[in-house]
Amino acid sequence: MKATAIAPSNIAFIKYWGTKDEVLRLPKNGSISMNLSNLLTTTTVEFSQSFKDDSVVFNGEKQALIDNRAIKHVERIRKLAHISTKVKVVTENNFPTGTGLSSSASGFAALTVAGARAAGLLLSKKELSILARQGSGSACRSIPDGFVEWLDGDTSETSYAVSLFPKEYWDIVDVVAVTSTNKKEVSSTEGHKLATTSLFLEKRLELNKQKMKLIKRYLKEKNFSAFGELVEAEALELHAIYITSHPSLIYLLPESLRLLHLVKKWREEGLEVYFTVNTGQDVHLICKKKDAKKVATFAAKVPGVQKTIINYPSNGARLVEEHLF
Ligand code: DP6
């Protein structure tokens, strides 16, 4: 059977960093995110007796299968469906990979939804989220719609994401500023393993519970200023963990730092915008919808910014009719 899914990437406002179970990808803390309308992965999966071997094609290029994360994920799907049929996976991203835009979130969410359907499984959103999480942690948040919480469970069954509010709930925008399309040197998966080498991780985890409560309150009240301040503080705390890990992880480039300084300046001048940054150099600029064009125009003029992508809150992963092959 053949199936195709489209899945969005998501931006975490409170972030997942460090795991309490590396294999199952159970995070050390809960997280909150928003799905992004214009950072998308499309994936077609087909299981067929006529295939002699598995194959994975990413952005037009055939991938090596040794240690391939997509094939490892297909194995999980095969196990659930009790099949051993060979697979063909064709996947495309409409945005740069490995630069801090969470392509693994959209990638594994799309692969999960298309793969499960192609294998004949009929899974609930919760089951899809649990399955996606095992491919890439943040992918579990790209399954439900809109504004999402990844519940801090201690078992695989209780560690999944749920929708807090639909996409229409709040018209905030994430203007992504792409500063470089070079891939980061240390992946998130490797980085998570280093989290415990930072002296500050324990403190971060202790504060996280309160931050989760606060971010949910600000979301509920639609208190954009308090929300933005907290989102920015959280991103800086995450980067404090990165730079104090052993070996240290320094993801911000001069261009990224330039943007962080400018965001503060633009705010002082009356443009209400806040930044957040993941494991990478690209900067997410969070603002109200009415300011999105202005923020994108300002960001595009900053030396070193290669392009900007305006994202609205979006639905999670979904099946579509049109296949890639
Ligand atoms: C900083 O989900 O990419 O973006 O589980 O190893 O695939 P793996 O890691 P990943 O880590 C995301 C880290 C983050 C924060 C977040 O999105 O919550």
mmCIF file of C-alpha atoms and ligand atoms in Angstrom:
data_model
loop_
_atom_site.group_PDB
_atom_site.id
_atom_site.type_symbol
_atom_site.label_atom_id
_atom_site.label_comp_id
_atom_site.label_asym_id
_atom_site.label_seq_id
_atom_site.Cartn_x
_atom_site.Cartn_y
_atom_site.Cartn_z
ATOM 1 C CA MET A 1 0.000 0.000 0.000
ATOM 2 C CA LYS A 2 1.089 3.580 -0.650
ATOM 3 C CA ALA A 3 0.370 6.692 1.449
ATOM 4 C CA THR A 4 1.556 10.300 1.560
ATOM 5 C CA ALA A 5 1.608 12.758 4.444
ATOM 6 C CA ILE A 6 2.518 16.397 4.927
ATOM 7 C CA ALA A 7 3.837 17.464 8.318
ATOM 8 C CA PRO A 8 4.903 20.838 9.712
ATOM 9 C CA SER A 9 8.005 21.586 11.703
ATOM 10 C CA ASN A 10 7.306 23.194 15.066
ATOM 11 C CA ILE A 11 8.931 25.862 17.205
ATOM 12 C CA ALA A 12 9.270 25.066 20.896
ATOM 13 C CA PHE A 13 8.553 27.938 23.299
ATOM 14 C CA ILE A 14 9.640 25.776 26.245
ATOM 15 C CA LYS A 15 12.212 23.359 24.879
ATOM 16 C CA TYR A 16 13.087 19.689 25.075
ATOM 17 C CA TRP A 17 16.741 19.240 25.967
ATOM 18 C CA GLY A 18 18.188 16.054 27.468
ATOM 19 C CA THR A 19 16.558 12.634 27.726
ATOM 20 C CA LYS A 20 15.747 10.367 30.631
ATOM 21 C CA ASP A 21 15.635 7.451 28.176
ATOM 22 C CA GLU A 22 17.831 7.871 25.119
ATOM 23 C CA VAL A 23 16.414 4.899 23.180
ATOM 24 C CA LEU A 24 12.738 5.672 23.749
ATOM 25 C CA ARG A 25 13.444 9.419 23.557
ATOM 26 C CA LEU A 26 11.720 10.245 26.825
ATOM 27 C CA PRO A 27 12.641 13.872 27.567
ATOM 28 C CA LYS A 28 13.864 15.152 30.902
ATOM 29 C CA ASN A 29 11.123 17.803 30.848
ATOM 30 C CA GLY A 30 7.812 18.707 29.220
ATOM 31 C CA SER A 31 7.714 21.212 26.350
ATOM 32 C CA ILE A 32 5.313 23.535 24.523
ATOM 33 C CA SER A 33 5.317 24.392 20.824
ATOM 34 C CA MET A 34 3.454 25.781 17.830
ATOM 35 C CA ASN A 35 3.249 24.050 14.442
ATOM 36 C CA LEU A 36 4.634 26.118 11.560
ATOM 37 C CA SER A 37 2.676 26.615 8.350
ATOM 38 C CA ASN A 38 5.579 27.070 5.928
ATOM 39 C CA LEU A 39 8.243 24.627 7.098
ATOM 40 C CA LEU A 40 6.917 21.401 5.631
ATOM 41 C CA THR A 41 7.990 17.858 4.862
ATOM 42 C CA THR A 42 6.078 15.754 2.337
ATOM 43 C CA THR A 43 6.687 11.997 2.443
ATOM 44 C CA THR A 44 5.357 9.110 0.377
ATOM 45 C CA VAL A 45 5.797 5.576 1.702
ATOM 46 C CA GLU A 46 5.052 2.376 -0.172
ATOM 47 C CA PHE A 47 5.417 -1.200 1.036
ATOM 48 C CA SER A 48 5.469 -3.659 -1.861
ATOM 49 C CA GLN A 49 6.398 -7.298 -2.457
ATOM 50 C CA SER A 50 7.825 -6.172 -5.799
ATOM 51 C CA PHE A 51 10.673 -4.199 -4.136
ATOM 52 C CA LYS A 52 13.913 -6.177 -3.783
ATOM 53 C CA ASP A 53 15.469 -3.712 -1.319
ATOM 54 C CA ASP A 54 14.503 -0.816 0.907
ATOM 55 C CA SER A 55 15.162 2.635 -0.537
ATOM 56 C CA VAL A 56 15.043 6.175 0.797
ATOM 57 C CA VAL A 57 15.205 9.252 -1.450
ATOM 58 C CA PHE A 58 15.556 12.626 0.276
ATOM 59 C CA ASN A 59 15.242 15.850 -1.746
ATOM 60 C CA GLY A 60 15.961 13.866 -4.929
ATOM 61 C CA GLU A 61 19.021 12.047 -3.560
ATOM 62 C CA LYS A 62 19.204 8.345 -2.783
ATOM 63 C CA GLN A 63 20.311 7.850 0.828
ATOM 64 C CA ALA A 64 22.775 5.323 2.255
ATOM 65 C CA LEU A 65 20.877 2.773 4.337
ATOM 66 C CA ILE A 66 23.508 1.972 6.980
ATOM 67 C CA ASP A 67 22.496 3.636 10.259
ATOM 68 C CA ASN A 68 19.689 5.384 8.410
ATOM 69 C CA ARG A 69 17.243 6.894 10.940
ATOM 70 C CA ALA A 70 14.335 6.696 8.493
ATOM 71 C CA ILE A 71 14.848 2.956 7.948
ATOM 72 C CA LYS A 72 15.158 2.424 11.712
ATOM 73 C CA HIS A 73 11.781 4.152 12.016
ATOM 74 C CA VAL A 74 10.307 2.010 9.247
ATOM 75 C CA GLU A 75 11.451 -1.006 11.322
ATOM 76 C CA ARG A 76 9.304 0.235 14.226
ATOM 77 C CA ILE A 77 6.343 0.526 11.859
ATOM 78 C CA ARG A 78 6.945 -2.942 10.384
ATOM 79 C CA LYS A 79 7.102 -4.412 13.882
ATOM 80 C CA LEU A 80 3.772 -2.815 14.846
ATOM 81 C CA ALA A 81 2.135 -4.017 11.618
ATOM 82 C CA HIS A 82 3.776 -7.482 11.766
ATOM 83 C CA ILE A 83 5.129 -7.169 8.225
ATOM 84 C CA SER A 84 8.577 -7.566 6.673
ATOM 85 C CA THR A 85 7.749 -6.112 3.249
ATOM 86 C CA LYS A 86 10.393 -3.890 1.612
ATOM 87 C CA VAL A 87 9.755 -0.177 1.523
ATOM 88 C CA LYS A 88 10.274 2.835 -0.713
ATOM 89 C CA VAL A 89 10.360 6.220 1.035
ATOM 90 C CA VAL A 90 10.500 9.466 -0.936
ATOM 91 C CA THR A 91 10.632 12.656 1.087
ATOM 92 C CA GLU A 92 10.994 16.366 0.382
ATOM 93 C CA ASN A 93 11.540 19.393 2.597
ATOM 94 C CA ASN A 94 10.600 22.884 1.454
ATOM 95 C CA PHE A 95 13.239 24.438 3.784
ATOM 96 C CA PRO A 96 16.929 24.000 4.797
ATOM 97 C CA THR A 97 17.880 20.885 6.801
ATOM 98 C CA GLY A 98 20.134 20.782 9.864
ATOM 99 C CA THR A 99 20.282 24.521 10.540
ATOM 100 C CA GLY A 100 17.998 24.771 13.558
ATOM 101 C CA LEU A 101 14.623 24.632 11.836
ATOM 102 C CA SER A 102 13.697 21.230 13.297
ATOM 103 C CA SER A 103 13.551 19.271 10.055
ATOM 104 C CA SER A 104 13.592 16.040 12.079
ATOM 105 C CA ALA A 105 10.276 17.083 13.663
ATOM 106 C CA SER A 106 8.463 17.478 10.337
ATOM 107 C CA GLY A 107 10.406 14.590 8.795
ATOM 108 C CA PHE A 108 9.561 11.961 11.391
ATOM 109 C CA ALA A 109 5.975 13.173 11.803
ATOM 110 C CA ALA A 110 5.389 12.820 8.039
ATOM 111 C CA LEU A 111 7.155 9.445 7.922
ATOM 112 C CA THR A 112 5.087 8.201 10.867
ATOM 113 C CA VAL A 113 1.713 9.211 9.425
ATOM 114 C CA ALA A 114 2.456 8.039 5.858
ATOM 115 C CA GLY A 115 4.301 4.907 7.008
ATOM 116 C CA ALA A 116 1.631 3.776 9.459
ATOM 117 C CA ARG A 117 -1.109 4.162 6.846
ATOM 118 C CA ALA A 118 0.962 2.471 4.116
ATOM 119 C CA ALA A 119 1.529 -0.453 6.500
ATOM 120 C CA GLY A 120 -2.241 -0.745 7.000
ATOM 121 C CA LEU A 121 -2.195 0.490 10.606
ATOM 122 C CA LEU A 122 -5.044 2.645 11.877
ATOM 123 C CA LEU A 123 -3.493 4.538 14.777
ATOM 124 C CA SER A 124 -4.982 7.241 17.012
ATOM 125 C CA LYS A 125 -3.308 10.677 17.276
ATOM 126 C CA LYS A 126 -1.875 9.581 20.619
ATOM 127 C CA GLU A 127 -0.406 6.402 19.139
ATOM 128 C CA LEU A 128 1.010 8.338 16.173
ATOM 129 C CA SER A 129 2.583 10.862 18.545
ATOM 130 C CA ILE A 130 4.192 8.068 20.617
ATOM 131 C CA LEU A 131 5.531 6.434 17.464
ATOM 132 C CA ALA A 132 6.837 9.723 15.980
ATOM 133 C CA ARG A 133 8.593 10.524 19.286
ATOM 134 C CA GLN A 134 10.772 7.422 18.934
ATOM 135 C CA GLY A 135 12.052 8.685 15.557
ATOM 136 C CA SER A 136 12.786 12.198 16.800
ATOM 137 C CA GLY A 137 11.552 13.620 20.099
ATOM 138 C CA SER A 138 10.251 16.918 18.748
ATOM 139 C CA ALA A 139 8.343 15.043 15.987
ATOM 140 C CA CYS A 140 5.718 13.966 18.527
ATOM 141 C CA ARG A 141 4.641 17.636 18.739
ATOM 142 C CA SER A 142 4.106 17.854 14.958
ATOM 143 C CA ILE A 143 1.239 15.322 15.117
ATOM 144 C CA PRO A 144 -1.514 17.277 16.978
ATOM 145 C CA ASP A 145 -2.877 20.606 15.671
ATOM 146 C CA GLY A 146 -1.960 24.192 16.525
ATOM 147 C CA PHE A 147 -0.439 24.938 19.947
ATOM 148 C CA VAL A 148 0.864 21.750 21.521
ATOM 149 C CA GLU A 149 2.134 20.323 24.812
ATOM 150 C CA TRP A 150 4.425 17.272 25.022
ATOM 151 C CA LEU A 151 3.369 15.673 28.289
ATOM 152 C CA ASP A 152 6.201 14.821 30.652
ATOM 153 C CA GLY A 153 5.490 11.104 31.103
ATOM 154 C CA ASP A 154 7.872 8.578 32.599
ATOM 155 C CA THR A 155 6.910 5.761 30.216
ATOM 156 C CA SER A 156 6.551 5.463 26.458
ATOM 157 C CA GLU A 157 2.758 5.214 26.840
ATOM 158 C CA THR A 158 2.535 8.500 28.764
ATOM 159 C CA SER A 159 5.073 10.563 26.787
ATOM 160 C CA TYR A 160 3.132 12.076 23.871
ATOM 161 C CA ALA A 161 1.853 15.413 22.642
ATOM 162 C CA VAL A 162 -1.634 16.909 22.779
ATOM 163 C CA SER A 163 -3.195 20.008 21.262
ATOM 164 C CA LEU A 164 -3.770 22.818 23.786
ATOM 165 C CA PHE A 165 -5.386 25.231 21.308
ATOM 166 C CA PRO A 166 -6.262 25.052 17.596
ATOM 167 C CA LYS A 167 -4.266 27.078 15.060
ATOM 168 C CA GLU A 168 -6.931 29.802 14.878
ATOM 169 C CA TYR A 169 -6.652 30.451 18.620
ATOM 170 C CA TRP A 170 -3.933 33.119 18.489
ATOM 171 C CA ASP A 171 -2.620 34.922 15.422
ATOM 172 C CA ILE A 172 1.026 35.103 16.369
ATOM 173 C CA VAL A 173 3.686 34.581 13.737
ATOM 174 C CA ASP A 174 7.153 33.008 13.576
ATOM 175 C CA VAL A 175 9.346 34.812 11.043
ATOM 176 C CA VAL A 176 12.301 32.519 10.467
ATOM 177 C CA ALA A 177 15.566 34.236 9.561
ATOM 178 C CA VAL A 178 17.868 31.800 7.762
ATOM 179 C CA THR A 179 21.427 32.902 8.516
ATOM 180 C CA SER A 180 23.351 30.071 6.897
ATOM 181 C CA THR A 181 22.405 26.870 5.121
ATOM 182 C CA ASN A 182 25.526 25.081 6.407
ATOM 183 C CA LYS A 183 24.628 22.029 8.484
ATOM 184 C CA LYS A 184 25.399 22.228 12.198
ATOM 185 C CA GLU A 185 28.415 20.192 13.310
ATOM 186 C CA VAL A 186 26.767 18.495 16.288
ATOM 187 C CA SER A 187 23.249 17.141 15.788
ATOM 188 C CA SER A 188 20.503 17.508 18.401
ATOM 189 C CA THR A 189 20.667 13.767 19.069
ATOM 190 C CA GLU A 190 24.375 14.057 19.977
ATOM 191 C CA GLY A 191 23.727 17.290 21.863
ATOM 192 C CA HIS A 192 21.021 15.749 24.086
ATOM 193 C CA LYS A 193 23.624 13.262 25.325
ATOM 194 C CA LEU A 194 25.873 16.124 26.446
ATOM 195 C CA ALA A 195 23.160 17.960 28.390
ATOM 196 C CA THR A 196 24.099 16.344 31.709
ATOM 197 C CA THR A 197 27.689 17.574 31.352
ATOM 198 C CA SER A 198 26.481 21.133 31.963
ATOM 199 C CA LEU A 199 26.634 22.220 35.602
ATOM 200 C CA PHE A 200 23.435 24.176 35.039
ATOM 201 C CA LEU A 201 21.156 21.412 33.763
ATOM 202 C CA GLU A 202 19.768 20.505 37.196
ATOM 203 C CA LYS A 203 18.825 24.131 37.818
ATOM 204 C CA ARG A 204 17.186 24.365 34.402
ATOM 205 C CA LEU A 205 15.083 21.274 35.061
ATOM 206 C CA GLU A 206 14.084 22.587 38.484
ATOM 207 C CA LEU A 207 12.892 25.899 36.949
ATOM 208 C CA ASN A 208 11.211 24.208 34.017
ATOM 209 C CA LYS A 209 8.083 23.131 35.907
ATOM 210 C CA GLN A 210 7.303 26.735 36.834
ATOM 211 C CA LYS A 211 8.072 27.902 33.278
ATOM 212 C CA MET A 212 5.613 25.348 31.881
ATOM 213 C CA LYS A 213 2.899 26.686 34.181
ATOM 214 C CA LEU A 214 3.671 30.286 33.249
ATOM 215 C CA ILE A 215 3.782 29.748 29.492
ATOM 216 C CA LYS A 216 0.417 27.975 29.632
ATOM 217 C CA ARG A 217 -1.023 30.855 31.639
ATOM 218 C CA TYR A 218 0.283 33.474 29.172
ATOM 219 C CA LEU A 219 -1.078 31.427 26.275
ATOM 220 C CA LYS A 220 -4.452 31.216 27.967
ATOM 221 C CA GLU A 221 -4.495 34.963 28.704
ATOM 222 C CA LYS A 222 -2.980 35.766 25.267
ATOM 223 C CA ASN A 223 -0.527 37.957 27.153
ATOM 224 C CA PHE A 224 1.922 38.466 24.304
ATOM 225 C CA SER A 225 4.484 40.596 26.173
ATOM 226 C CA ALA A 226 4.853 38.203 29.119
ATOM 227 C CA PHE A 227 4.805 35.264 26.690
ATOM 228 C CA GLY A 228 7.563 36.754 24.514
ATOM 229 C CA GLU A 229 9.802 37.659 27.477
ATOM 230 C CA LEU A 230 9.574 34.086 28.754
ATOM 231 C CA VAL A 231 10.186 32.539 25.320
ATOM 232 C CA GLU A 232 13.334 34.638 24.940
ATOM 233 C CA ALA A 233 14.606 33.843 28.447
ATOM 234 C CA GLU A 234 14.022 30.129 27.805
ATOM 235 C CA ALA A 235 16.030 30.215 24.560
ATOM 236 C CA LEU A 236 18.942 31.935 26.302
ATOM 237 C CA GLU A 237 18.838 29.389 29.126
ATOM 238 C CA LEU A 238 18.993 26.577 26.582
ATOM 239 C CA HIS A 239 22.022 28.187 24.942
ATOM 240 C CA ALA A 240 23.603 28.543 28.408
ATOM 241 C CA ILE A 241 23.343 24.750 28.670
ATOM 242 C CA TYR A 242 24.854 24.339 25.193
ATOM 243 C CA ILE A 243 27.870 26.550 25.816
ATOM 244 C CA THR A 244 28.573 25.071 29.258
ATOM 245 C CA SER A 245 28.433 21.455 28.027
ATOM 246 C CA HIS A 246 31.644 19.425 27.638
ATOM 247 C CA PRO A 247 32.595 19.666 24.852
ATOM 248 C CA SER A 248 30.863 23.021 24.474
ATOM 249 C CA LEU A 249 28.200 23.518 21.812
ATOM 250 C CA ILE A 250 28.275 26.958 20.233
ATOM 251 C CA TYR A 251 25.537 27.146 17.628
ATOM 252 C CA LEU A 252 25.057 30.906 17.301
ATOM 253 C CA LEU A 253 26.913 32.518 14.400
ATOM 254 C CA PRO A 254 27.853 36.221 14.242
ATOM 255 C CA GLU A 255 24.762 36.709 12.047
ATOM 256 C CA SER A 256 22.528 35.041 14.630
ATOM 257 C CA LEU A 257 23.957 37.207 17.430
ATOM 258 C CA ARG A 258 23.508 40.321 15.324
ATOM 259 C CA LEU A 259 19.810 39.471 15.056
ATOM 260 C CA LEU A 260 19.481 38.910 18.823
ATOM 261 C CA HIS A 261 20.911 42.373 19.476
ATOM 262 C CA LEU A 262 18.668 43.944 16.847
ATOM 263 C CA VAL A 263 15.514 42.309 18.232
ATOM 264 C CA LYS A 264 16.128 44.096 21.529
ATOM 265 C CA LYS A 265 16.735 47.376 19.684
ATOM 266 C CA TRP A 266 13.589 46.992 17.528
ATOM 267 C CA ARG A 267 11.605 46.331 20.688
ATOM 268 C CA GLU A 268 12.959 49.475 22.347
ATOM 269 C CA GLU A 269 11.845 51.343 19.229
ATOM 270 C CA GLY A 270 8.294 50.012 19.591
ATOM 271 C CA LEU A 271 8.216 46.918 17.349
ATOM 272 C CA GLU A 272 7.143 44.055 19.595
ATOM 273 C CA VAL A 273 9.209 41.056 18.525
ATOM 274 C CA TYR A 274 10.993 38.320 20.522
ATOM 275 C CA PHE A 275 13.570 35.745 19.469
ATOM 276 C CA THR A 276 14.067 32.064 20.037
ATOM 277 C CA VAL A 277 16.811 29.794 18.677
ATOM 278 C CA ASN A 278 17.130 25.998 18.645
ATOM 279 C CA THR A 279 20.110 23.747 18.019
ATOM 280 C CA GLY A 280 21.465 25.751 15.123
ATOM 281 C CA GLN A 281 22.105 29.210 13.792
ATOM 282 C CA ASP A 282 18.753 30.223 12.323
ATOM 283 C CA VAL A 283 16.701 32.645 14.389
ATOM 284 C CA HIS A 284 12.949 32.495 14.986
ATOM 285 C CA LEU A 285 11.354 35.935 15.385
ATOM 286 C CA ILE A 286 8.034 35.787 17.210
ATOM 287 C CA CYS A 287 5.626 38.667 16.671
ATOM 288 C CA LYS A 288 1.964 39.520 16.222
ATOM 289 C CA LYS A 289 0.442 38.984 12.779
ATOM 290 C CA LYS A 290 0.039 42.715 12.193
ATOM 291 C CA ASP A 291 3.833 43.168 12.513
ATOM 292 C CA ALA A 292 4.935 40.103 10.529
ATOM 293 C CA LYS A 293 5.660 41.869 7.218
ATOM 294 C CA LYS A 294 7.627 44.612 8.959
ATOM 295 C CA VAL A 295 9.654 42.089 10.984
ATOM 296 C CA ALA A 296 10.388 40.056 7.819
ATOM 297 C CA THR A 297 11.451 43.203 5.919
ATOM 298 C CA PHE A 298 13.702 44.364 8.772
ATOM 299 C CA ALA A 299 15.257 40.906 9.193
ATOM 300 C CA ALA A 300 15.876 40.492 5.452
ATOM 301 C CA LYS A 301 18.009 43.657 5.485
ATOM 302 C CA VAL A 302 20.311 42.397 8.250
ATOM 303 C CA PRO A 303 23.742 41.496 6.826
ATOM 304 C CA GLY A 304 24.124 37.704 6.718
ATOM 305 C CA VAL A 305 20.416 36.908 6.610
ATOM 306 C CA GLN A 306 19.865 34.809 3.494
ATOM 307 C CA LYS A 307 16.115 34.578 3.551
ATOM 308 C CA THR A 308 13.062 34.933 5.744
ATOM 309 C CA ILE A 309 10.088 32.566 5.999
ATOM 310 C CA ILE A 310 6.796 33.747 7.511
ATOM 311 C CA ASN A 311 4.995 31.021 9.483
ATOM 312 C CA TYR A 312 1.485 31.078 10.903
ATOM 313 C CA PRO A 313 0.209 28.555 13.453
ATOM 314 C CA SER A 314 -0.781 25.408 11.579
ATOM 315 C CA ASN A 315 -2.405 22.003 11.856
ATOM 316 C CA GLY A 316 -0.271 18.955 12.567
ATOM 317 C CA ALA A 317 0.599 16.062 10.244
ATOM 318 C CA ARG A 318 -2.084 14.914 7.779
ATOM 319 C CA LEU A 319 -2.567 12.423 4.962
ATOM 320 C CA VAL A 320 -2.874 13.843 1.448
ATOM 321 C CA GLU A 321 -4.033 12.302 -1.824
ATOM 322 C CA GLU A 322 -1.166 13.354 -4.091
ATOM 323 C CA HIS A 323 1.851 11.008 -3.993
ATOM 324 C CA LEU A 324 5.497 11.903 -4.744
ATOM 325 C CA PHE A 325 5.945 8.784 -6.950
HETATM 326 C C1 DP6 B 1 16.428 22.498 20.728
HETATM 327 O O1 DP6 B 1 13.840 16.480 18.596
HETATM 328 O O2 DP6 B 1 15.726 17.272 17.147
HETATM 329 O O3 DP6 B 1 14.871 21.971 19.024
HETATM 330 O O4 DP6 B 1 15.024 13.513 19.655
HETATM 331 O O5 DP6 B 1 17.424 13.543 19.043
HETATM 332 O O6 DP6 B 1 15.698 13.919 17.271
HETATM 333 P P1 DP6 B 1 16.059 14.087 18.723
HETATM 334 O O7 DP6 B 1 16.169 15.654 18.996
HETATM 335 P P2 DP6 B 1 15.257 16.838 18.485
HETATM 336 O O8 DP6 B 1 15.625 17.958 19.565
HETATM 337 C C2 DP6 B 1 14.999 19.214 19.540
HETATM 338 C C3 DP6 B 1 15.741 20.179 20.384
HETATM 339 C C4 DP6 B 1 15.258 21.618 20.324
HETATM 340 C C5 DP6 B 1 14.145 21.894 21.320
HETATM 341 C C6 DP6 B 1 12.757 21.468 20.951
HETATM 342 O O9 DP6 B 1 12.384 21.456 19.767
HETATM 343 O O10 DP6 B 1 11.998 21.207 21.904
#
